[in-house]
Short mmCIF file of C-alpha atoms in Angstrom, two decimals:
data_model
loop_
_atom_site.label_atom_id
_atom_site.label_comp_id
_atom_site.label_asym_id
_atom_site.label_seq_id
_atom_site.Cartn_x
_atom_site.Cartn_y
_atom_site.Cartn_z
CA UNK A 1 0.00 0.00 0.00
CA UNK A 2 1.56 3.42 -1.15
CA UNK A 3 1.59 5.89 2.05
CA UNK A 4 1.80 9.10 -0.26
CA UNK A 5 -0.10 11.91 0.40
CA UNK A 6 -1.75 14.48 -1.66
CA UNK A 7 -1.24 17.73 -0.79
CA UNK A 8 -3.49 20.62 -2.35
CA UNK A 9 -1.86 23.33 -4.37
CA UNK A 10 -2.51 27.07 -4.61
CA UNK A 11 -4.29 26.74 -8.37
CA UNK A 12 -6.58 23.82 -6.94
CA UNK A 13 -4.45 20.93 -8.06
CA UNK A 14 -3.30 18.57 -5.73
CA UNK A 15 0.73 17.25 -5.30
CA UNK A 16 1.40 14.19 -4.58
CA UNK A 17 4.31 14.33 -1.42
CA UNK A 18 5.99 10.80 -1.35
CA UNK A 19 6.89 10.10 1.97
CA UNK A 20 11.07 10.55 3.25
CA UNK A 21 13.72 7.79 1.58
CA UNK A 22 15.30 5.99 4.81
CA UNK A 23 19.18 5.88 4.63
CA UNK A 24 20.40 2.87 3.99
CA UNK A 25 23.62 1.64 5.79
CA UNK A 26 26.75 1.50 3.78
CA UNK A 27 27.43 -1.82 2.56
CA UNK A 28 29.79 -4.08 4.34
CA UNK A 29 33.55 -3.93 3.18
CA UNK A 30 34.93 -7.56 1.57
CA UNK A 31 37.35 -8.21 4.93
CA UNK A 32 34.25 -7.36 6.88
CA UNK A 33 32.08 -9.60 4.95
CA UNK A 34 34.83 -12.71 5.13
CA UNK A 35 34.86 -12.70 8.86
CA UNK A 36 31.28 -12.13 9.17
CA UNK A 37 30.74 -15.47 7.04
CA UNK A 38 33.81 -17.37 8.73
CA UNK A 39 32.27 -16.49 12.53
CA UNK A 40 28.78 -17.63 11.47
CA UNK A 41 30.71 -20.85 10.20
CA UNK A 42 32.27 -21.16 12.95
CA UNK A 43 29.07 -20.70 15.45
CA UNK A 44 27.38 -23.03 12.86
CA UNK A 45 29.71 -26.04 13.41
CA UNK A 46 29.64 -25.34 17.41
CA UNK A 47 27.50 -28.48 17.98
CA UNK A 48 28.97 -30.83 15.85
CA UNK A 49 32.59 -29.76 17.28
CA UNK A 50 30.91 -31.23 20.38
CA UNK A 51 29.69 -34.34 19.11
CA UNK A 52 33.35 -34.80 17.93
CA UNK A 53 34.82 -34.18 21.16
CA UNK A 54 32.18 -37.09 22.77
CA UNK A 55 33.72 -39.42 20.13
CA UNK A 56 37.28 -38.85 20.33
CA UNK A 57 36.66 -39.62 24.05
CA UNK A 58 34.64 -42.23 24.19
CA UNK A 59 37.06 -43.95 21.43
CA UNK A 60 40.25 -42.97 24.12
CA UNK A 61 38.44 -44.75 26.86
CA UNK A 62 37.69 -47.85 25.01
CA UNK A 63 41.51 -48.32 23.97
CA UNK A 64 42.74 -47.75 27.88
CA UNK A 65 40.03 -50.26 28.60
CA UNK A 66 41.78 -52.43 25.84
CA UNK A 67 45.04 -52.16 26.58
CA UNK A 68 44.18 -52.28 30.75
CA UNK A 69 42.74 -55.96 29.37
CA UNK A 70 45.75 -56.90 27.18
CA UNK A 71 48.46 -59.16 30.01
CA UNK A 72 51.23 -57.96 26.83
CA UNK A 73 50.86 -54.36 28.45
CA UNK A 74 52.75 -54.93 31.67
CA UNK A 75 53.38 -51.03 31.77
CA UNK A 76 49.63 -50.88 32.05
CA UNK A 77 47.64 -51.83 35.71
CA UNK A 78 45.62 -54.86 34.95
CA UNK A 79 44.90 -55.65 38.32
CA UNK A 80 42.91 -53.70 40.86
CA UNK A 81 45.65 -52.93 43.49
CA UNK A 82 47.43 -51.61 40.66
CA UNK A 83 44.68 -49.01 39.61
CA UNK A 84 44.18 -48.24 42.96
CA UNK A 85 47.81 -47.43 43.53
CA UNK A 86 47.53 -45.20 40.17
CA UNK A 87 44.54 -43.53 41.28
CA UNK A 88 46.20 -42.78 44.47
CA UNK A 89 49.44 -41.19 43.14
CA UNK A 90 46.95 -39.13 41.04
CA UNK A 91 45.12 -37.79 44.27
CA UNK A 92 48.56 -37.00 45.28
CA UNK A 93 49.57 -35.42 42.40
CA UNK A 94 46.60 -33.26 42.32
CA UNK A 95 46.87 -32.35 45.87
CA UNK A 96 50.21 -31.85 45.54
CA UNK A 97 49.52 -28.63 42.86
CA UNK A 98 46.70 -27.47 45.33
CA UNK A 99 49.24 -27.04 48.42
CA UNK A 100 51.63 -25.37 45.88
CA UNK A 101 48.76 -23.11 44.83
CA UNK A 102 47.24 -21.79 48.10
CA UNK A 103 51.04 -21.16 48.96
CA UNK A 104 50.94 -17.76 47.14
CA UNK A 105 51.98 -15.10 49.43
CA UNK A 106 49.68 -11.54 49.11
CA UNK A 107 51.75 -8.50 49.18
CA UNK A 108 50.63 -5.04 49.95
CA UNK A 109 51.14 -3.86 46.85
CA UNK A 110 48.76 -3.28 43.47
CA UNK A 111 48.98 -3.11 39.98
CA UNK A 112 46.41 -1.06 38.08
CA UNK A 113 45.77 -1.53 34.12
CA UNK A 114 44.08 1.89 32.45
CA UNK A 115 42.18 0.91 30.06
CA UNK A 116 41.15 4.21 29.07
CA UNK A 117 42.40 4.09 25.61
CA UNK A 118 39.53 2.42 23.70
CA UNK A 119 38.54 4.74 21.44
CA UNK A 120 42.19 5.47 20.38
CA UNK A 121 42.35 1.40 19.37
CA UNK A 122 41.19 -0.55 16.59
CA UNK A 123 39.39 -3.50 16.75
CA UNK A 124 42.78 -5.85 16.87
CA UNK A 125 44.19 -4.02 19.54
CA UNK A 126 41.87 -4.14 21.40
CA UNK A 127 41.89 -7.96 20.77
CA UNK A 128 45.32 -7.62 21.44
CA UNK A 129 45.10 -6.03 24.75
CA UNK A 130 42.07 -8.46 26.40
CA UNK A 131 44.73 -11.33 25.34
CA UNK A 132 47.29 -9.21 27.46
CA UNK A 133 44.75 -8.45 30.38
CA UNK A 134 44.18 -12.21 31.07
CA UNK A 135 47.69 -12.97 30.54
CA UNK A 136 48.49 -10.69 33.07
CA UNK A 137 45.61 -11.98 35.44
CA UNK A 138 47.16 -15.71 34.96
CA UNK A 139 50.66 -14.26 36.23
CA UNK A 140 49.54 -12.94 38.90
CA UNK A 141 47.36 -15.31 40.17
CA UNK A 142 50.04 -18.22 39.98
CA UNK A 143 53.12 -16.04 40.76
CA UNK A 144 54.33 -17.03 44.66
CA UNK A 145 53.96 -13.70 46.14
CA UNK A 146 50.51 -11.33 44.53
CA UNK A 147 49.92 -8.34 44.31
CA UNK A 148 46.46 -6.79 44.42
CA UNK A 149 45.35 -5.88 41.03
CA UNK A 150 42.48 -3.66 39.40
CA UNK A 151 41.41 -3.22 35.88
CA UNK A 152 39.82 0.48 35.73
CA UNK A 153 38.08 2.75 32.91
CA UNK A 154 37.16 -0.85 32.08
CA UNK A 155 34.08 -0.54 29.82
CA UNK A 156 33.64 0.05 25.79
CA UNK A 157 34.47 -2.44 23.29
CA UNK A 158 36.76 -4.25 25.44
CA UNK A 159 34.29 -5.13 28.34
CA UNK A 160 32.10 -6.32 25.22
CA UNK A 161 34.76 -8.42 24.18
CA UNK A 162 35.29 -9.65 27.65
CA UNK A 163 31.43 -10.33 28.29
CA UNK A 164 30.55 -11.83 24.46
CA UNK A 165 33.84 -13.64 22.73
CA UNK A 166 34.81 -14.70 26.36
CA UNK A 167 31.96 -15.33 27.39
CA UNK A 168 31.98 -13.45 30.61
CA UNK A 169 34.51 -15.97 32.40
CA UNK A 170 36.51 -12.87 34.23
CA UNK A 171 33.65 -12.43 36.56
CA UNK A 172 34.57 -15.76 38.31
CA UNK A 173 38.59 -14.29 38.07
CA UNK A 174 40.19 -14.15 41.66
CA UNK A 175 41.93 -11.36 43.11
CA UNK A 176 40.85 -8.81 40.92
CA UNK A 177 38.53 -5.88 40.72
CA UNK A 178 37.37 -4.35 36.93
CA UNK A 179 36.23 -1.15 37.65
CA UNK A 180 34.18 1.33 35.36
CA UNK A 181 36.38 4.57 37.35
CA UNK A 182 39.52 5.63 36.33
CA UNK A 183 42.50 4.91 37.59
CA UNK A 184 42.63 7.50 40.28
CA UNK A 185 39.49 5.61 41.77
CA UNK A 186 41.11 2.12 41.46
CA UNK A 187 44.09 3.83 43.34
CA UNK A 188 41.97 4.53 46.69
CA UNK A 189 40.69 1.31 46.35
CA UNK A 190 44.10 -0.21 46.32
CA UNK A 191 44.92 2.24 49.61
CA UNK A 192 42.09 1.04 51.70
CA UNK A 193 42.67 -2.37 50.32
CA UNK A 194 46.47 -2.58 51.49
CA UNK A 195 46.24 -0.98 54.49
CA UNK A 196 43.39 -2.98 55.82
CA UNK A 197 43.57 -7.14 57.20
CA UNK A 198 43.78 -8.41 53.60
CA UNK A 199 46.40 -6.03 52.25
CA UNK A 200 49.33 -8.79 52.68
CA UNK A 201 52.68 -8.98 54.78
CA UNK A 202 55.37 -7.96 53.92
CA UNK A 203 57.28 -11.05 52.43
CA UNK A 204 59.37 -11.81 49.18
CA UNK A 205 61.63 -9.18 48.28
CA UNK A 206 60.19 -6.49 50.49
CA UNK A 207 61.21 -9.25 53.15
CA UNK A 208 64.95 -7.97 53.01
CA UNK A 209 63.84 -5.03 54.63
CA UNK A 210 61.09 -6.47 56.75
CA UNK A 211 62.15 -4.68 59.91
CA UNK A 212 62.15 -1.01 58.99
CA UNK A 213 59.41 -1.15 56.49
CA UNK A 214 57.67 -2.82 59.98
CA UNK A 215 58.54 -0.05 61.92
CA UNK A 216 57.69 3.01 59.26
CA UNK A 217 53.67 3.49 59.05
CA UNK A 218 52.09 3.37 55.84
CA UNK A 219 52.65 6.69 54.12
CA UNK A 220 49.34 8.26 52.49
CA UNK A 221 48.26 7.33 49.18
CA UNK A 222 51.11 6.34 47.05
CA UNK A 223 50.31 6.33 43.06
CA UNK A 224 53.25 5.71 40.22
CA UNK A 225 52.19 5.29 36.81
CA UNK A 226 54.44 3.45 34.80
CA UNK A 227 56.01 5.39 31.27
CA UNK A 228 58.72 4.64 29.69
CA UNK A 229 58.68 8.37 28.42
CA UNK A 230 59.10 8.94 31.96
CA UNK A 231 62.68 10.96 33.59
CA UNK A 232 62.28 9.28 36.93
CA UNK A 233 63.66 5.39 36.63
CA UNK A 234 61.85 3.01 39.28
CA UNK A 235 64.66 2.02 41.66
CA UNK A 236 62.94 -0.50 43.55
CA UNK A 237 59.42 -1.01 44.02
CA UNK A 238 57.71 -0.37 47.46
CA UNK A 239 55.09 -1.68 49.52
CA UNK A 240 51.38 0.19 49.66
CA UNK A 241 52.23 1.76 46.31
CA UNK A 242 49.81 1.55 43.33
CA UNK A 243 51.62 0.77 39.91
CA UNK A 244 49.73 2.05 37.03
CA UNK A 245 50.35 0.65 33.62
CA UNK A 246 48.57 2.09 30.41
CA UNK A 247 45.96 -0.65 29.18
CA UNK A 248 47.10 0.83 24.98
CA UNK A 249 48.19 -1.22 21.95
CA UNK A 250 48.33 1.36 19.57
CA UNK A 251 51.10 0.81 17.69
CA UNK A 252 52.99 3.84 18.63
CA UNK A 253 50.70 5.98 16.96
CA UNK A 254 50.21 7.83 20.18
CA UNK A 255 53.61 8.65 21.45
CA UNK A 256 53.70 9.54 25.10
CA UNK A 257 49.91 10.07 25.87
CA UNK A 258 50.74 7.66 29.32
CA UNK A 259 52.96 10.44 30.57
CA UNK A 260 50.87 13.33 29.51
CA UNK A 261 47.83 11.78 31.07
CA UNK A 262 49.49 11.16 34.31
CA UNK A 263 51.13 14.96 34.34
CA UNK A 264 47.74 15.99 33.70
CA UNK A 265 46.50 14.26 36.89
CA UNK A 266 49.48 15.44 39.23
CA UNK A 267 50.66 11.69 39.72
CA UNK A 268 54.02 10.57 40.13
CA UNK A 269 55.93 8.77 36.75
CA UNK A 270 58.31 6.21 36.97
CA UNK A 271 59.99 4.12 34.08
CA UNK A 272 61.91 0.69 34.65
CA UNK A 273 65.47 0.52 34.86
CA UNK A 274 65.89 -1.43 31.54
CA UNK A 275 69.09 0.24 30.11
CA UNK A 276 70.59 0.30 33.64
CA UNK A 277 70.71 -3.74 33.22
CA UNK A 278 69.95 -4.64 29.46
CA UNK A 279 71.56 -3.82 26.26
CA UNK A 280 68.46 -4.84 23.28
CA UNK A 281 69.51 -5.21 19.87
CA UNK A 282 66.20 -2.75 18.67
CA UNK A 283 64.02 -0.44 20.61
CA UNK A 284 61.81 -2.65 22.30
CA UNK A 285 58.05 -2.35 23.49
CA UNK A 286 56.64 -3.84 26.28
CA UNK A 287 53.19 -5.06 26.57
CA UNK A 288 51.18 -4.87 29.33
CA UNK A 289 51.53 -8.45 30.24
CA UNK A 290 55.42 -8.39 30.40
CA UNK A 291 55.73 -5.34 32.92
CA UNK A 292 53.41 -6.85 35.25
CA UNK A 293 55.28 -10.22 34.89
CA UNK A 294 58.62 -8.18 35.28
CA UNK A 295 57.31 -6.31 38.63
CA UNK A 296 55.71 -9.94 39.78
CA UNK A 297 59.30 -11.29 39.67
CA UNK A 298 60.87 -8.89 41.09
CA UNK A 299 58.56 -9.10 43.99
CA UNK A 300 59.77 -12.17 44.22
CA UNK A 301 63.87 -12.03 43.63
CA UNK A 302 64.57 -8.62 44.13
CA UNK A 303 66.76 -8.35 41.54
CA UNK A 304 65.77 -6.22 38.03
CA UNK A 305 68.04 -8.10 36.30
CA UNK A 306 67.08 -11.68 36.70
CA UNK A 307 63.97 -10.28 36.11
CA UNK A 308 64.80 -9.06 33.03
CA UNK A 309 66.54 -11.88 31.65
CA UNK A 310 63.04 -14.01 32.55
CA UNK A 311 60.43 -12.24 30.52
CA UNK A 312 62.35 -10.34 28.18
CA UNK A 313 61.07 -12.07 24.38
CA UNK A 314 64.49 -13.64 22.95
CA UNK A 315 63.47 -12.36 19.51
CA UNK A 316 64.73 -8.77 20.50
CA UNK A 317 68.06 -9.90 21.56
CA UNK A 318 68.08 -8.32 24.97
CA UNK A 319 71.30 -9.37 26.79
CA UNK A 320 72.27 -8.05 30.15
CA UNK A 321 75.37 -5.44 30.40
CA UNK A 322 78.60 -6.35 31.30
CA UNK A 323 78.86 -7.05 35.08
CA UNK A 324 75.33 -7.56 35.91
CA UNK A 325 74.73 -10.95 36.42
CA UNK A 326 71.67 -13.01 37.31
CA UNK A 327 71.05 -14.41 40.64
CA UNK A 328 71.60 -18.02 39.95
CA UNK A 329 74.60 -17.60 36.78
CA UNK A 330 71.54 -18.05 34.16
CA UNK A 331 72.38 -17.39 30.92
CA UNK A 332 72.41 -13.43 30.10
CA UNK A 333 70.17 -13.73 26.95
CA UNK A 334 66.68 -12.46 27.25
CA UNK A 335 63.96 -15.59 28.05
CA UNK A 336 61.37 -16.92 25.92
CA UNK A 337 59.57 -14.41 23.97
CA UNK A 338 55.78 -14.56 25.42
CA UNK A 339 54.80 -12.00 22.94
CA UNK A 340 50.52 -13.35 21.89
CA UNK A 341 48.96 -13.14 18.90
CA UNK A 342 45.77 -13.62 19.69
CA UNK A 343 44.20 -13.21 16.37
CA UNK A 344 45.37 -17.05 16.01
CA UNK A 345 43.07 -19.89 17.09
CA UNK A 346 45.84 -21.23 19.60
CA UNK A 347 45.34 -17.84 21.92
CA UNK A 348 41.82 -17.73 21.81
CA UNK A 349 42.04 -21.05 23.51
CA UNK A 350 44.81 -20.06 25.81
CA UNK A 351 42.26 -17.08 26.63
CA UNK A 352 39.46 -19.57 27.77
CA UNK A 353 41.85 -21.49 29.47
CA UNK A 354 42.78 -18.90 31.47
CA UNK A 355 39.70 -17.54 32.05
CA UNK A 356 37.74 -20.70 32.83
CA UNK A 357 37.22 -24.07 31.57
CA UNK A 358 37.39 -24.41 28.36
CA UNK A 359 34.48 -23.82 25.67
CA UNK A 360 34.53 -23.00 21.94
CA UNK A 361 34.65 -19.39 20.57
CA UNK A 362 34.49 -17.64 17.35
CA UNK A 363 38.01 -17.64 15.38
CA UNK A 364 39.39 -14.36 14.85
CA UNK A 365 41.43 -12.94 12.61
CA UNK A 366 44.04 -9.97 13.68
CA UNK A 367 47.37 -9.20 12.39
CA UNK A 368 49.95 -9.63 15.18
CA UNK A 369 49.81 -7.39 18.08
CA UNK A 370 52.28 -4.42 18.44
CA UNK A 371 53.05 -4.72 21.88
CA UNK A 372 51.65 -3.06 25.05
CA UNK A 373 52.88 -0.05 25.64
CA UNK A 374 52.98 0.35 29.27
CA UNK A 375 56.03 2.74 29.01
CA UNK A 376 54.65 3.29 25.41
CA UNK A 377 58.58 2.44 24.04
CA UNK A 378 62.05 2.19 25.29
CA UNK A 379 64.22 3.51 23.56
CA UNK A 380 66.83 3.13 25.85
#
C-alpha cells in the first residue's frame, strides 16, 4: 500500500508528497564480509565440534580399557591394586599442585591496568590487549607472592569483548577488581585495600627489609604510573604503592599520551630501569603483560636483572650489560619471547583457558599485536 499523500496546491491541483527515503547503511567492506561469514561458520559447526569431542573420548576410553585388558601391556595396571595405587598417586599429584597453589603469598602492593584508551584502538588491539589483560591476570594469580590488582576505565568495546567472545569468564577471576572509574578511583581502592587485614605482609623481596618497612607506618596514598617516556627510573618497588600501567596497543601511533595523562592528573611517573641492566639489539616495546610479569618477579627475587633476563622475548636480543649478572649464573640472553597473537586460534584457547574451563569461541582474525605499551617504548 503506497503511504503518499496528496497535498493541495494554490491553483486547486493537488501534489502528490511521497513520503522521506530511509538511509540505507553503507554496505559491508569484503574483509568485513569474510569474517562475518567465517564467525557464522564457525558458530554453525559449534555443535557438531561437540559431538566430535564425545567421540574422540569415548574412542580414548575404550583403547585404555583395551590395553588395561591386554596381560602384553605390563606397563599398564591390569589388576585392581594396581589401579588403585595409580589412582592414588593421582590424588597425590593433584593435591600436591593445590598445596603449591594456596602457597601464594599476598603482598601489599597493586597493579592497576588503564584501560582508558579504547577509542584510540582498533578492533585488533583491542583484541590484542584483552589477550594481554588475562595474561596478566594468569601471572599474577600463579606467581608465589601477589599483588592486588584492578582493571579500571574498564568498559567500551573491550568489556564487550570480555562479556561476548569470552563469554563473561573474568567475573569468576580471583583477586581482581574491573572497575568502570579511572584509575585515580582504582588507586583509593588499592589504599584502603592494602592498608586494611587483607592487604598482605610484607614477604618476598620487600622481606629484606622487613624490619624497617615494619617499623615506618604506611605513608598516604602512594600512586606511580608506569612510562617509559618517563625521567624518573623506578629504583625499587615499594610496599602500599599503586603501579599504574597504560591498558594501549596502539602501535605507537600515540607517542607519550601515558605520561601526559598522568602529568595531567598530578601523579608521580616512573619508568623501569631497563638500560641500567639490558643492552636490546632494537628499541623494544613492552606489553602490558610483560611489565606486570617483570614487577611480579621482582617481587619475588629482588633483583631487576634476573627479572629481566626471565620475561624479556628472545626475539629482541636483549642481553644483560657487562657485570650484571643473574642471581643463579643463568644465561644473560633475554627468556622466551611470550609475545601473543591472539588473532590465532591457539590464543583464543589459551584465553578460555585462562579464564575458565574451556568452551569454543568464534576464530578471529588480527594481524599480530604491536606490543603493550605500558612505558609506550624504550628507547633506551
Amino acid at each position: 500500500m503506497s503511504t503518499s499523500s496528496r497535498a493541495p496546491s494554490v491553483d486547486g491541483r493537488e501534489n502528490v508528497v511521497s513520503p522521506p527515503q530511509e538511509q540505507s547503511e553503507p554496505p559491508l567492506s569484503k574483509n568485513k564480509l569474510k569474517k562475518l561469514h567465517r564467525d557464522q561458520a564457525w558458530e554453525e559447526g559449534r555443535e557438531k565440534r561437540k559431538e566430535l569431542r564425545k567421540i574422540r573420548n569415548k574412542n580414548r576410553k575404550e583403547r585404555k580399557r583395551a590395553n588395561a585388558a591386554d596381560p602384553k601391556n605390563d606397563d599398564i595396571p591390569t589388576d585392581s591394586a594396581a589401579a588403585k595405587r595409580k589412582v592414588s598417586e593421582t590424588t597425590d599429584l593433584r593435591e600436591t599442585k593445590r598445596s603449591k597453589q594456596t602457597k601464594a603469598m599476598q603482598l601489599p602492593v597493586s597493579f592497576v591496568i588503564d584501560c582508558s584508551f579504547d577509542d584510540l584502538m582498533l578492533d585488533g588491539e583491542r583484541k590484542s590487549l584483552a589477550s594481554q589483560i588475562t595474561r596478566s591476570y594468569s601471572d599474577n594469580h600463579r606467581a608465589p607472592f601477589t599483588s592486588h590488582m584492578f582493571i579500571s576505565s574498564f568498559g567500551g568495546h573491550l568489556k564487550e569483548r570480555f562479556d561476548t567472545v569470552l563469554h563473561g569468564h573474568h567475573h569468576n577471576w580471583k583477586g581482581v577488581r574491573f572497575l568502570e572509574g579511572d584509575f585515580e578511583e582504582a588507586a583509593k581502592q588499592a589504599h584502603e585495600l592494602m592498608i586494611g587485614a587483607q592487604g598482605g605482609s610484607l614477604d618476598g623481596a620487600f622481606a629484606n627489609n622487613k624490619a624497617s618497612l615494619e617499623a615506618t607506618e604506611p605513608l598516604g596514598q602512594e600512586v606511580v604510573y608506569l612510562t617509559s617516556d618517563s625521567p624518573d627510573v623506578l629504583t625499587e618497588p615499594k610496599p602500599y604503592t599503586t603501579y599504574v600501567i597504560g591498558g594501549l596497543v596502539d602501535k605507537n601511533r600515540h607517542k607519550g599520551i601515558c605520561y601526559k595523562r598522568a602529568m595531567d592528573r598530578g601523579v608521580k611517573t616512573a619508568r623501569l630501569p631497563i638500560s641500567d641492566y639490558m643492552k636490546m639489539a632494537s628499541r623494544f616495546v613492552l606489553a602490558t603483560n610483560h611489565v606486570v610479569e617483570i614487577m611480579l618477579r621482582w617481587l619475588e627475587l629482588g633483583d631487576w636483572g634476573e627479572a629481566f633476563v626471565a620475561v624479556m622475548p628472545k626475539r629482541k636480543g636483549g642481553v644483560l650489560k657487562d657485570g650484571v649478572m643473574a642471581l643463579d649464573g643463568a644465561p644473560t640472553t633475554a627468556g622466551d619471547d611470550k609475545a601473543i597473537d591472539d588473532g590465532s586460534k591457539e590464543m583464543l584457547q589459551k584465553e578460555e583457558q585462562i579464564c575458565n574451563d574451556s568452551v569454543d569461541e568464534p576464530r578471529e582474525a588480527s594481524p599480530s599485536p604491536s606490543a603493550e605499551v605500558t612505558g609506550k617504548r624504550d628507547d633506551e
